[in-house]
XYZ file of C-alpha atoms in Angstrom:
196
model
C 66.021 91.479 129.515
C 66.949 89.742 126.181
C 67.389 85.546 126.228
C 70.932 86.486 124.763
C 70.994 88.572 127.674
C 69.509 86.483 130.816
C 72.181 83.199 128.920
C 75.085 85.706 129.563
C 73.979 86.465 133.070
C 73.613 83.006 133.645
C 77.272 82.172 132.227
C 78.856 84.776 134.351
C 76.497 83.897 137.599
C 77.814 80.147 137.125
C 81.650 80.871 136.768
C 80.532 83.040 140.286
C 79.144 80.152 141.530
C 75.963 81.474 142.313
C 73.759 78.203 141.051
C 70.341 79.422 141.689
C 70.534 82.852 139.763
C 72.225 81.181 136.801
C 69.325 78.598 137.173
C 67.000 81.000 136.695
C 68.993 82.874 134.248
C 68.698 79.877 131.791
C 65.691 78.988 132.254
C 64.400 82.428 131.560
C 66.445 82.212 128.241
C 64.914 78.836 127.700
C 61.628 79.683 127.892
C 62.176 82.694 125.801
C 63.893 81.073 122.690
C 61.541 78.144 122.887
C 58.532 81.222 122.291
C 60.528 83.020 119.716
C 61.775 80.172 118.252
C 60.503 76.481 118.471
C 62.231 73.306 120.908
C 63.786 72.475 117.608
C 66.818 75.549 117.452
C 70.508 76.165 117.553
C 69.609 78.533 120.047
C 67.628 76.185 122.523
C 69.864 73.461 121.878
C 72.421 75.799 123.005
C 70.294 77.041 126.262
C 69.297 73.530 127.490
C 73.499 72.980 127.228
C 73.953 75.608 129.585
C 71.253 74.159 132.047
C 73.644 70.942 131.092
C 77.166 72.445 132.334
C 75.615 74.415 135.190
C 74.083 70.980 136.819
C 77.251 68.909 136.372
C 79.068 72.002 137.656
C 75.962 71.650 140.739
C 77.143 68.059 140.826
C 73.550 67.158 139.921
C 74.454 64.709 137.061
C 70.626 63.242 136.398
C 69.489 66.578 135.440
C 72.729 67.431 134.160
C 72.565 64.109 131.445
C 68.549 65.451 130.932
C 69.416 68.265 129.323
C 72.430 67.123 127.377
C 70.273 64.452 126.214
C 67.818 67.114 124.864
C 71.042 69.494 123.611
C 71.978 67.106 121.536
C 68.674 65.222 120.307
C 68.338 68.954 119.388
C 71.477 69.243 117.667
C 71.671 66.459 115.409
C 68.399 67.659 114.221
C 68.804 71.177 112.908
C 73.339 70.890 112.712
C 73.498 67.117 111.604
C 76.180 64.688 113.084
C 79.005 66.131 111.413
C 78.746 69.773 114.030
C 81.440 70.991 116.467
C 78.085 71.626 118.375
C 77.785 68.031 118.378
C 81.096 67.045 119.161
C 80.509 69.238 122.290
C 77.975 68.369 123.215
C 79.092 64.098 122.752
C 82.760 65.241 124.361
C 80.204 67.068 127.584
C 78.074 63.396 127.920
C 81.714 61.658 128.132
C 82.740 64.342 130.652
C 79.688 63.025 133.074
C 80.225 59.763 132.286
C 84.079 60.369 133.648
C 81.970 62.114 137.187
C 80.111 58.241 137.106
C 83.106 56.299 136.799
C 81.745 55.300 134.085
C 84.368 55.004 131.879
C 82.896 52.533 129.524
C 80.465 54.450 128.724
C 82.384 57.631 128.070
C 84.962 56.446 125.678
C 82.138 55.933 122.952
C 81.026 59.752 122.938
C 84.425 60.661 123.217
C 85.090 58.825 120.088
C 82.157 59.844 118.775
C 83.247 63.892 119.236
C 87.107 63.299 117.722
C 85.614 61.354 114.627
C 83.411 64.777 114.148
C 86.524 66.963 115.123
C 88.836 65.407 112.611
C 86.408 65.835 109.762
C 85.682 69.715 110.603
C 87.780 70.872 112.048
C 91.316 69.122 111.446
C 93.832 67.204 113.032
C 95.858 70.320 114.143
C 93.218 72.415 116.452
C 92.883 73.172 119.582
C 90.100 71.469 119.958
C 90.630 68.190 118.776
C 93.412 68.009 120.943
C 91.443 68.460 123.600
C 88.836 65.053 123.087
C 92.239 63.644 121.788
C 93.062 64.579 126.248
C 89.612 63.544 127.005
C 90.070 60.008 125.064
C 93.388 59.828 126.874
C 92.409 60.113 130.140
C 88.874 58.305 129.706
C 91.758 55.249 128.850
C 93.926 56.196 131.755
C 90.326 56.099 133.815
C 90.035 52.754 133.138
C 93.332 51.078 133.340
C 94.770 51.261 129.807
C 97.839 52.599 130.205
C 99.612 51.979 126.620
C 96.180 53.165 124.917
C 96.114 56.534 127.255
C 99.674 57.025 126.689
C 99.684 56.831 122.518
C 96.235 59.010 123.375
C 98.328 61.661 125.375
C 101.476 61.898 123.648
C 99.029 63.085 120.179
C 97.357 65.775 122.402
C 100.633 66.941 123.745
C 102.300 66.936 119.996
C 99.030 68.850 118.737
C 99.159 71.248 121.705
C 102.705 72.203 121.463
C 102.086 72.610 117.480
C 99.231 74.759 117.291
C 99.357 76.960 121.123
C 103.291 76.241 121.473
C 105.665 75.043 123.935
C 105.364 77.588 126.461
C 101.153 77.558 126.695
C 99.306 76.176 129.707
C 97.436 73.158 127.856
C 100.784 72.470 126.876
C 101.862 71.573 130.713
C 98.824 70.420 131.561
C 99.804 67.412 128.919
C 102.701 66.660 130.107
C 101.560 66.804 133.631
C 99.191 63.843 132.391
C 101.803 61.668 130.957
C 103.884 62.043 134.289
C 100.995 61.267 136.145
C 100.793 58.186 133.548
C 103.902 56.964 134.267
C 104.055 57.501 137.909
C 100.812 55.612 138.389
C 102.570 52.618 136.248
C 106.089 52.842 138.341
C 108.288 54.409 136.199
C 109.558 57.731 138.137
C 112.273 57.692 136.317
C 110.330 58.610 133.046
C 107.337 60.290 134.516
C 110.089 62.890 136.502
C 111.103 64.914 132.695
C 107.387 65.189 132.131
C 106.790 66.701 135.887
C 109.606 68.960 135.124
C 108.757 69.950 131.649
């Protein structure tokens, strides 16, 4: 099989929760790509990123961090700071820190990713909205409710504009705002968000 075939099969197996098989295929893809392109190549970084996603899905946070950091180092060298793949990796590192409940560590990753996405994609983009939502969630989980609300509202506005009123991600944003208000004891204010 080619590196692409191994990587695609690994992704399919990951999605089917066949983690051991997925790991073997990602490792095969990584070996082939390192042999063909070397360590400092975008495809090598992508496979390391995939291994990070797989490790996170398995709850192996140390391995996920290792793979994400390796991928980030290559992407910074090959793609530069201002690239969507760099932002994606930063967002994933932030999400990893959520899993570990280290919200102070998660926040700078999401802020850095957002800065890149605003520059590269602009404000009115679904990926920018996702990063704004990730930042909101980080603030929410750390107890900064006013900061979280502001970001949740921004993510909601972008998602409505870009995806339309009836998109599931709009529903997720409405739910996030409702949950935030409910946590603060504002049940009457939360109710319309949950209804929507």
